[in-house]
mmCIF file with all atom_site columns, C-alpha atoms in Angstrom:
data_model
loop_
_atom_site.group_PDB
_atom_site.id
_atom_site.type_symbol
_atom_site.label_atom_id
_atom_site.label_alt_id
_atom_site.label_comp_id
_atom_site.label_asym_id
_atom_site.label_entity_id
_atom_site.label_seq_id
_atom_site.pdbx_PDB_ins_code
_atom_site.Cartn_x
_atom_site.Cartn_y
_atom_site.Cartn_z
_atom_site.occupancy
_atom_site.B_iso_or_equiv
_atom_site.pdbx_formal_charge
_atom_site.auth_seq_id
_atom_site.auth_comp_id
_atom_site.auth_asym_id
_atom_site.auth_atom_id
_atom_site.pdbx_PDB_model_num
ATOM 1   C CA . MET A 1 1   ? 0.014   0.229   -0.082  1.00 0.00 ? 6   MET A CA 1
ATOM 2   C CA . ARG A 1 2   ? 1.389   3.482   -1.035  1.00 0.00 ? 7   ARG A CA 1
ATOM 3   C CA . LEU A 1 3   ? 0.784   6.033   1.269   1.00 0.00 ? 8   LEU A CA 1
ATOM 4   C CA . SER A 1 4   ? 0.965   9.900   -0.553  1.00 0.00 ? 9   SER A CA 1
ATOM 5   C CA . THR A 1 5   ? -0.278  13.052  -0.154  1.00 0.00 ? 10  THR A CA 1
ATOM 6   C CA . LYS A 1 6   ? -2.964  12.120  -2.557  1.00 0.00 ? 11  LYS A CA 1
ATOM 7   C CA . SER A 1 7   ? -4.225  9.674   0.303   1.00 0.00 ? 12  SER A CA 1
ATOM 8   C CA . ARG A 1 8   ? -3.441  12.172  2.721   1.00 0.00 ? 13  ARG A CA 1
ATOM 9   C CA . PHE A 1 9   ? -6.201  14.288  0.986   1.00 0.00 ? 14  PHE A CA 1
ATOM 10  C CA . ALA A 1 10  ? -8.849  11.706  0.956   1.00 0.00 ? 15  ALA A CA 1
ATOM 11  C CA . VAL A 1 11  ? -8.669  10.636  4.320   1.00 0.00 ? 16  VAL A CA 1
ATOM 12  C CA . THR A 1 12  ? -8.981  14.413  5.327   1.00 0.00 ? 17  THR A CA 1
ATOM 13  C CA . ALA A 1 13  ? -11.942 15.112  2.789   1.00 0.00 ? 18  ALA A CA 1
ATOM 14  C CA . MET A 1 14  ? -13.526 11.890  3.895   1.00 0.00 ? 19  MET A CA 1
ATOM 15  C CA . ILE A 1 15  ? -13.243 12.902  7.609   1.00 0.00 ? 20  ILE A CA 1
ATOM 16  C CA . ASP A 1 16  ? -15.012 16.115  7.095   1.00 0.00 ? 21  ASP A CA 1
ATOM 17  C CA . ILE A 1 17  ? -17.868 14.546  5.347   1.00 0.00 ? 22  ILE A CA 1
ATOM 18  C CA . ALA A 1 18  ? -18.151 11.847  8.258   1.00 0.00 ? 23  ALA A CA 1
ATOM 19  C CA . LEU A 1 19  ? -17.991 15.038  10.799  1.00 0.00 ? 24  LEU A CA 1
ATOM 20  C CA . GLN A 1 20  ? -20.803 16.911  9.093   1.00 0.00 ? 25  GLN A CA 1
ATOM 21  C CA . GLY A 1 21  ? -23.053 13.764  9.553   1.00 0.00 ? 26  GLY A CA 1
ATOM 22  C CA . ASN A 1 22  ? -26.574 13.993  7.899   1.00 0.00 ? 27  ASN A CA 1
ATOM 23  C CA . ALA A 1 23  ? -25.919 17.633  7.520   1.00 0.00 ? 28  ALA A CA 1
ATOM 24  C CA . GLY A 1 24  ? -26.610 17.107  3.921   1.00 0.00 ? 29  GLY A CA 1
ATOM 25  C CA . PRO A 1 25  ? -24.154 16.921  0.439   1.00 0.00 ? 30  PRO A CA 1
ATOM 26  C CA . ILE A 1 26  ? -21.203 19.093  1.321   1.00 0.00 ? 31  ILE A CA 1
ATOM 27  C CA . SER A 1 27  ? -19.664 21.167  -1.214  1.00 0.00 ? 32  SER A CA 1
ATOM 28  C CA . LEU A 1 28  ? -15.800 20.488  -2.619  1.00 0.00 ? 33  LEU A CA 1
ATOM 29  C CA . ALA A 1 29  ? -15.713 24.313  -2.602  1.00 0.00 ? 34  ALA A CA 1
ATOM 30  C CA . ASP A 1 30  ? -16.373 24.195  1.310   1.00 0.00 ? 35  ASP A CA 1
ATOM 31  C CA . ILE A 1 31  ? -14.134 21.431  1.961   1.00 0.00 ? 36  ILE A CA 1
ATOM 32  C CA . GLY A 1 32  ? -11.297 23.041  0.131   1.00 0.00 ? 37  GLY A CA 1
ATOM 33  C CA . MET A 1 33  ? -11.206 26.086  1.853   1.00 0.00 ? 38  MET A CA 1
ATOM 34  C CA . ARG A 1 34  ? -11.487 24.305  5.065   1.00 0.00 ? 39  ARG A CA 1
ATOM 35  C CA . HIS A 1 35  ? -8.450  22.158  4.452   1.00 0.00 ? 40  HIS A CA 1
ATOM 36  C CA . ARG A 1 36  ? -6.245  24.243  2.075   1.00 0.00 ? 41  ARG A CA 1
ATOM 37  C CA . ILE A 1 37  ? -7.161  21.912  -0.988  1.00 0.00 ? 42  ILE A CA 1
ATOM 38  C CA . SER A 1 38  ? -7.045  22.806  -4.079  1.00 0.00 ? 43  SER A CA 1
ATOM 39  C CA . VAL A 1 39  ? -11.159 22.316  -5.572  1.00 0.00 ? 44  VAL A CA 1
ATOM 40  C CA . SER A 1 40  ? -10.090 20.757  -8.648  1.00 0.00 ? 45  SER A CA 1
ATOM 41  C CA . TYR A 1 41  ? -7.615  18.449  -7.017  1.00 0.00 ? 46  TYR A CA 1
ATOM 42  C CA . LEU A 1 42  ? -10.650 17.295  -4.761  1.00 0.00 ? 47  LEU A CA 1
ATOM 43  C CA . GLU A 1 43  ? -12.482 16.802  -8.205  1.00 0.00 ? 48  GLU A CA 1
ATOM 44  C CA . GLN A 1 44  ? -9.944  14.408  -9.285  1.00 0.00 ? 49  GLN A CA 1
ATOM 45  C CA . LEU A 1 45  ? -10.233 12.430  -5.406  1.00 0.00 ? 50  LEU A CA 1
ATOM 46  C CA . PHE A 1 46  ? -13.970 12.312  -5.340  1.00 0.00 ? 51  PHE A CA 1
ATOM 47  C CA . SER A 1 47  ? -14.328 10.886  -8.880  1.00 0.00 ? 52  SER A CA 1
ATOM 48  C CA . LYS A 1 48  ? -12.206 7.575   -8.077  1.00 0.00 ? 53  LYS A CA 1
ATOM 49  C CA . LEU A 1 49  ? -13.975 7.913   -4.478  1.00 0.00 ? 54  LEU A CA 1
ATOM 50  C CA . ARG A 1 50  ? -17.488 7.826   -6.123  1.00 0.00 ? 55  ARG A CA 1
ATOM 51  C CA . GLN A 1 51  ? -16.386 5.136   -8.759  1.00 0.00 ? 56  GLN A CA 1
ATOM 52  C CA . ASN A 1 52  ? -15.468 2.798   -5.641  1.00 0.00 ? 57  ASN A CA 1
ATOM 53  C CA . GLY A 1 53  ? -18.938 3.860   -4.079  1.00 0.00 ? 58  GLY A CA 1
ATOM 54  C CA . LEU A 1 54  ? -17.560 5.657   -1.177  1.00 0.00 ? 59  LEU A CA 1
ATOM 55  C CA . VAL A 1 55  ? -19.436 9.140   -1.705  1.00 0.00 ? 60  VAL A CA 1
ATOM 56  C CA . GLU A 1 56  ? -22.581 9.879   -3.556  1.00 0.00 ? 61  GLU A CA 1
ATOM 57  C CA . SER A 1 57  ? -22.778 13.423  -5.518  1.00 0.00 ? 62  SER A CA 1
ATOM 58  C CA . THR A 1 58  ? -25.665 15.457  -5.613  1.00 0.00 ? 63  THR A CA 1
ATOM 59  C CA . ARG A 1 59  ? -26.029 18.009  -8.401  1.00 0.00 ? 64  ARG A CA 1
ATOM 60  C CA . GLY A 1 60  ? -27.669 21.456  -8.583  1.00 0.00 ? 65  GLY A CA 1
ATOM 61  C CA . PRO A 1 61  ? -27.792 24.045  -5.826  1.00 0.00 ? 66  PRO A CA 1
ATOM 62  C CA . GLY A 1 62  ? -26.729 22.875  -2.389  1.00 0.00 ? 67  GLY A CA 1
ATOM 63  C CA . GLY A 1 63  ? -25.468 19.836  -3.961  1.00 0.00 ? 68  GLY A CA 1
ATOM 64  C CA . GLY A 1 64  ? -22.371 18.398  -3.210  1.00 0.00 ? 69  GLY A CA 1
ATOM 65  C CA . TYR A 1 65  ? -20.991 15.050  -1.914  1.00 0.00 ? 70  TYR A CA 1
ATOM 66  C CA . SER A 1 66  ? -22.101 12.917  1.087   1.00 0.00 ? 71  SER A CA 1
ATOM 67  C CA . LEU A 1 67  ? -20.762 9.211   2.151   1.00 0.00 ? 72  LEU A CA 1
ATOM 68  C CA . SER A 1 68  ? -22.682 6.479   0.252   1.00 0.00 ? 73  SER A CA 1
ATOM 69  C CA . ARG A 1 69  ? -22.726 3.967   3.070   1.00 0.00 ? 74  ARG A CA 1
ATOM 70  C CA . ALA A 1 70  ? -22.399 4.429   7.118   1.00 0.00 ? 75  ALA A CA 1
ATOM 71  C CA . SER A 1 71  ? -19.050 5.366   8.172   1.00 0.00 ? 76  SER A CA 1
ATOM 72  C CA . GLU A 1 72  ? -18.219 2.935   10.341  1.00 0.00 ? 77  GLU A CA 1
ATOM 73  C CA . SER A 1 73  ? -18.259 0.373   7.229   1.00 0.00 ? 78  SER A CA 1
ATOM 74  C CA . ILE A 1 74  ? -15.795 2.345   5.539   1.00 0.00 ? 79  ILE A CA 1
ATOM 75  C CA . SER A 1 75  ? -11.880 1.662   6.362   1.00 0.00 ? 80  SER A CA 1
ATOM 76  C CA . VAL A 1 76  ? -9.078  3.983   5.947   1.00 0.00 ? 81  VAL A CA 1
ATOM 77  C CA . ALA A 1 77  ? -7.691  1.328   3.400   1.00 0.00 ? 82  ALA A CA 1
ATOM 78  C CA . ASP A 1 78  ? -10.793 1.465   1.510   1.00 0.00 ? 83  ASP A CA 1
ATOM 79  C CA . ILE A 1 79  ? -10.414 5.270   0.967   1.00 0.00 ? 84  ILE A CA 1
ATOM 80  C CA . ILE A 1 80  ? -6.802  4.980   -0.095  1.00 0.00 ? 85  ILE A CA 1
ATOM 81  C CA . GLY A 1 81  ? -7.128  2.139   -2.468  1.00 0.00 ? 86  GLY A CA 1
ATOM 82  C CA . ALA A 1 82  ? -9.735  3.872   -4.182  1.00 0.00 ? 87  ALA A CA 1
ATOM 83  C CA . VAL A 1 83  ? -7.565  6.628   -5.020  1.00 0.00 ? 88  VAL A CA 1
ATOM 84  C CA . GLU A 1 84  ? -4.062  5.501   -5.295  1.00 0.00 ? 89  GLU A CA 1
ATOM 85  C CA . THR A 1 85  ? -3.557  4.267   -9.024  1.00 0.00 ? 90  THR A CA 1
ATOM 86  C CA . HIS A 1 86  ? -3.643  0.573   -9.937  1.00 0.00 ? 91  HIS A CA 1
ATOM 87  C CA . ALA A 1 87  ? 0.187   0.194   -10.008 1.00 0.00 ? 92  ALA A CA 1
ATOM 88  C CA . ASP A 1 88  ? 0.325   1.309   -6.857  1.00 0.00 ? 93  ASP A CA 1
ATOM 89  C CA . LYS A 1 89  ? -1.890  -1.151  -5.389  1.00 0.00 ? 94  LYS A CA 1
ATOM 90  C CA . PRO A 1 90  ? -0.491  -4.071  -3.293  1.00 0.00 ? 95  PRO A CA 1
ATOM 91  C CA . GLY A 1 91  ? 0.676   -7.209  -5.416  1.00 0.00 ? 96  GLY A CA 1
ATOM 92  C CA . GLN A 1 92  ? 1.079   -5.479  -8.675  1.00 0.00 ? 97  GLN A CA 1
ATOM 93  C CA . ALA A 1 93  ? 4.666   -4.142  -7.958  1.00 0.00 ? 98  ALA A CA 1
ATOM 94  C CA . ASP A 1 94  ? 5.853   -7.269  -6.118  1.00 0.00 ? 99  ASP A CA 1
ATOM 95  C CA . ALA A 1 95  ? 4.815   -9.505  -9.108  1.00 0.00 ? 100 ALA A CA 1
ATOM 96  C CA . THR A 1 96  ? 7.517   -7.760  -11.298 1.00 0.00 ? 101 THR A CA 1
ATOM 97  C CA . LEU A 1 97  ? 9.946   -7.775  -8.500  1.00 0.00 ? 102 LEU A CA 1
ATOM 98  C CA . ALA A 1 98  ? 9.978   -11.752 -8.272  1.00 0.00 ? 103 ALA A CA 1
ATOM 99  C CA . MET A 1 99  ? 10.708  -12.194 -11.718 1.00 0.00 ? 104 MET A CA 1
ATOM 100 C CA . GLN A 1 100 ? 14.117  -10.091 -11.466 1.00 0.00 ? 105 GLN A CA 1
ATOM 101 C CA . PRO A 1 101 ? 16.060  -11.817 -9.013  1.00 0.00 ? 106 PRO A CA 1
ATOM 102 C CA . GLY A 1 102 ? 19.400  -10.222 -10.643 1.00 0.00 ? 107 GLY A CA 1
ATOM 103 C CA . SER A 1 103 ? 17.763  -6.682  -9.101  1.00 0.00 ? 108 SER A CA 1
ATOM 104 C CA . GLY A 1 104 ? 19.216  -7.671  -5.456  1.00 0.00 ? 109 GLY A CA 1
ATOM 105 C CA . GLU A 1 105 ? 15.568  -6.974  -4.134  1.00 0.00 ? 110 GLU A CA 1
ATOM 106 C CA . TRP A 1 106 ? 14.337  -10.401 -3.983  1.00 0.00 ? 111 TRP A CA 1
ATOM 107 C CA . MET A 1 107 ? 16.166  -11.208 -1.035  1.00 0.00 ? 112 MET A CA 1
ATOM 108 C CA . THR A 1 108 ? 13.950  -8.403  1.160   1.00 0.00 ? 113 THR A CA 1
ATOM 109 C CA . GLN A 1 109 ? 11.048  -8.992  -1.225  1.00 0.00 ? 114 GLN A CA 1
ATOM 110 C CA . GLU A 1 110 ? 9.501   -11.063 2.050   1.00 0.00 ? 115 GLU A CA 1
ATOM 111 C CA . LEU A 1 111 ? 10.067  -8.640  4.596   1.00 0.00 ? 116 LEU A CA 1
ATOM 112 C CA . TRP A 1 112 ? 8.477   -5.829  2.567   1.00 0.00 ? 117 TRP A CA 1
ATOM 113 C CA . ALA A 1 113 ? 5.715   -8.077  1.623   1.00 0.00 ? 118 ALA A CA 1
ATOM 114 C CA . ALA A 1 114 ? 5.354   -8.785  5.447   1.00 0.00 ? 119 ALA A CA 1
ATOM 115 C CA . LEU A 1 115 ? 5.265   -4.840  6.116   1.00 0.00 ? 120 LEU A CA 1
ATOM 116 C CA . ASN A 1 116 ? 2.651   -4.051  3.437   1.00 0.00 ? 121 ASN A CA 1
ATOM 117 C CA . ALA A 1 117 ? 0.416   -6.809  4.801   1.00 0.00 ? 122 ALA A CA 1
ATOM 118 C CA . LYS A 1 118 ? 0.974   -5.631  8.328   1.00 0.00 ? 123 LYS A CA 1
ATOM 119 C CA . MET A 1 119 ? -0.160  -2.419  7.060   1.00 0.00 ? 124 MET A CA 1
ATOM 120 C CA . VAL A 1 120 ? -3.074  -3.197  5.096   1.00 0.00 ? 125 VAL A CA 1
ATOM 121 C CA . GLU A 1 121 ? -4.349  -5.100  8.033   1.00 0.00 ? 126 GLU A CA 1
ATOM 122 C CA . HIS A 1 122 ? -4.074  -2.244  10.436  1.00 0.00 ? 127 HIS A CA 1
ATOM 123 C CA . MET A 1 123 ? -5.720  0.460   7.887   1.00 0.00 ? 128 MET A CA 1
ATOM 124 C CA . GLN A 1 124 ? -8.566  -2.091  7.442   1.00 0.00 ? 129 GLN A CA 1
ATOM 125 C CA . SER A 1 125 ? -8.932  -1.762  11.105  1.00 0.00 ? 130 SER A CA 1
ATOM 126 C CA . ILE A 1 126 ? -9.487  1.680   11.145  1.00 0.00 ? 131 ILE A CA 1
ATOM 127 C CA . SER A 1 127 ? -12.855 3.055   10.075  1.00 0.00 ? 132 SER A CA 1
ATOM 128 C CA . LEU A 1 128 ? -13.964 6.407   9.168   1.00 0.00 ? 133 LEU A CA 1
ATOM 129 C CA . ARG A 1 129 ? -16.449 6.780   11.936  1.00 0.00 ? 134 ARG A CA 1
ATOM 130 C CA . HIS A 1 130 ? -13.444 6.150   14.446  1.00 0.00 ? 135 HIS A CA 1
ATOM 131 C CA . LEU A 1 131 ? -11.154 8.838   12.951  1.00 0.00 ? 136 LEU A CA 1
ATOM 132 C CA . ALA A 1 132 ? -14.214 11.751  12.620  1.00 0.00 ? 137 ALA A CA 1
ATOM 133 C CA . SER A 1 133 ? -15.376 10.637  16.828  1.00 0.00 ? 138 SER A CA 1
ATOM 134 C CA . GLU A 1 134 ? -11.421 11.457  17.753  1.00 0.00 ? 139 GLU A CA 1
ATOM 135 C CA . GLN A 1 135 ? -11.451 14.774  15.843  1.00 0.00 ? 140 GLN A CA 1
ATOM 136 C CA . ARG A 1 136 ? -14.740 15.264  17.664  1.00 0.00 ? 141 ARG A CA 1
ATOM 137 C CA . ALA A 1 137 ? -13.360 14.642  21.047  1.00 0.00 ? 142 ALA A CA 1
ATOM 138 C CA . LYS A 1 138 ? -10.230 16.776  20.563  1.00 0.00 ? 143 LYS A CA 1
ATOM 139 C CA . GLY A 1 139 ? -12.591 19.625  19.697  1.00 0.00 ? 144 GLY A CA 1
ATOM 140 C CA . VAL A 1 140 ? -12.574 20.005  16.226  1.00 0.00 ? 145 VAL A CA 1
ATOM 141 C CA . LYS A 1 141 ? -16.052 21.891  15.122  1.00 0.00 ? 146 LYS A CA 1
ATOM 142 C CA . ILE A 1 142 ? -16.806 22.270  11.517  1.00 0.00 ? 147 ILE A CA 1
ATOM 143 C CA . GLU A 1 143 ? -19.432 25.197  10.720  1.00 0.00 ? 148 GLU A CA 1
ATOM 144 C CA . ALA A 1 144 ? -22.440 23.824  9.373   1.00 0.00 ? 149 ALA A CA 1
ATOM 145 C CA . ARG A 1 145 ? -23.334 26.342  6.224   1.00 0.00 ? 150 ARG A CA 1
ATOM 146 C CA . PRO A 1 146 ? -27.029 26.412  5.521   1.00 0.00 ? 151 PRO A CA 1
ATOM 147 C CA . ALA A 1 147 ? -27.845 24.488  2.621   1.00 0.00 ? 152 ALA A CA 1
ATOM 148 C CA . LYS A 1 148 ? -28.355 26.601  -0.396  1.00 0.00 ? 153 LYS A CA 1
ATOM 149 C CA . ARG A 1 149 ? -31.397 25.533  -1.885  1.00 0.00 ? 154 ARG A CA 1
ATOM 150 C CA . GLY A 1 150 ? -33.700 27.111  -4.183  1.00 0.00 ? 155 GLY A CA 1
ATOM 151 C CA . VAL A 1 151 ? -33.692 30.088  -5.692  1.00 0.00 ? 156 VAL A CA 1
ATOM 152 C CA . PHE A 1 152 ? -32.779 33.196  -3.800  1.00 0.00 ? 157 PHE A CA 1
ATOM 153 C CA . SER A 1 153 ? -32.678 36.818  -4.230  1.00 0.00 ? 158 SER A CA 1
ATOM 154 C CA . ALA A 1 154 ? -29.697 38.716  -3.210  1.00 0.00 ? 159 ALA A CA 1
ATOM 155 C CA . PRO A 1 155 ? -31.021 40.793  -0.218  1.00 0.00 ? 160 PRO A CA 1
ATOM 156 C CA . LYS A 1 156 ? -31.422 44.550  -1.653  1.00 0.00 ? 161 LYS A CA 1
ATOM 157 C CA . PRO A 1 157 ? -29.141 47.220  0.005   1.00 0.00 ? 162 PRO A CA 1
ATOM 158 C CA . LYS A 1 158 ? -30.497 49.992  2.211   1.00 0.00 ? 163 LYS A CA 1
ATOM 159 C CA . PRO A 1 159 ? -30.192 53.102  1.450   1.00 0.00 ? 164 PRO A CA 1
ATOM 160 C CA . VAL A 1 160 ? -27.933 55.242  3.413   1.00 0.00 ? 165 VAL A CA 1
ATOM 161 C CA . ASP A 1 161 ? -28.625 58.308  4.734   1.00 0.00 ? 166 ASP A CA 1
ATOM 162 C CA . THR A 1 162 ? -25.924 60.698  5.446   1.00 0.00 ? 167 THR A CA 1
ATOM 163 C CA . THR A 1 163 ? -25.918 64.499  6.524   1.00 0.00 ? 168 THR A CA 1
ATOM 164 C CA . ALA A 1 164 ? -22.033 65.016  5.500   1.00 0.00 ? 169 ALA A CA 1
ATOM 165 C CA . PRO A 1 165 ? -21.574 66.944  2.795   1.00 0.00 ? 170 PRO A CA 1
ATOM 166 C CA . ASN A 1 166 ? -21.343 65.457  -0.765  1.00 0.00 ? 171 ASN A CA 1
ATOM 167 C CA . SER A 1 167 ? -18.429 67.319  -2.544  1.00 0.00 ? 172 SER A CA 1
ATOM 168 C CA . VAL A 1 168 ? -15.446 69.534  -1.529  1.00 0.00 ? 173 VAL A CA 1
ATOM 169 C CA . PHE A 1 169 ? -17.427 72.701  -2.259  1.00 0.00 ? 174 PHE A CA 1
ATOM 170 C CA . ALA A 1 170 ? -20.167 71.533  -0.236  1.00 0.00 ? 175 ALA A CA 1
ATOM 171 C CA . LEU A 1 171 ? -17.756 71.010  2.759   1.00 0.00 ? 176 LEU A CA 1
ATOM 172 C CA . GLY A 1 172 ? -16.594 74.276  2.074   1.00 0.00 ? 177 GLY A CA 1
ATOM 173 C CA . ARG A 1 173 ? -19.599 76.232  2.585   1.00 0.00 ? 178 ARG A CA 1
ATOM 174 C CA . SER A 1 174 ? -20.545 74.110  5.985   1.00 0.00 ? 179 SER A CA 1
ATOM 175 C CA . LEU A 1 175 ? -17.176 75.364  7.359   1.00 0.00 ? 180 LEU A CA 1
ATOM 176 C CA . LEU A 1 176 ? -17.639 79.127  6.714   1.00 0.00 ? 181 LEU A CA 1
ATOM 177 C CA . GLY A 1 177 ? -21.242 78.991  7.161   1.00 0.00 ? 182 GLY A CA 1
ATOM 178 C CA . SER A 1 178 ? -20.698 78.168  10.893  1.00 0.00 ? 183 SER A CA 1
#
């Protein structure tokens, strides 16, 4: 299993959605703003997460992403496995190393395979719900933004009523007149 920045951002974004609970779909712009992650990068990650059945997307005003299943049934290994490319998944690189005994890497192949298996096992034992509850215990709160549903008109600005002079000449007259 390969751990990269892509994996870290994906897990962070999924924790963010899990912290929201049933607040409705969460927009990628909100996630990106909270965690300083580019929205275009999040779009790539969430495309893979959606293809692997971890999130659902909702289109339109008030749309975004939500978990497709309960957070306790999503493991960290599921998230990382979804966003990493197929060549990065366990077993792919190991098979090519076994065929090249002259490279010297075949001598430590069993060590790295065992380490990788332990790492995958540990990642599978950590649920998204567990990570979200740890964040809540630390006092992390996500500001709930009201869902923007439907068409809203922009608030009309109130006219400003001032008694101040509106030009240099009016200012001069007010100063000389007093």
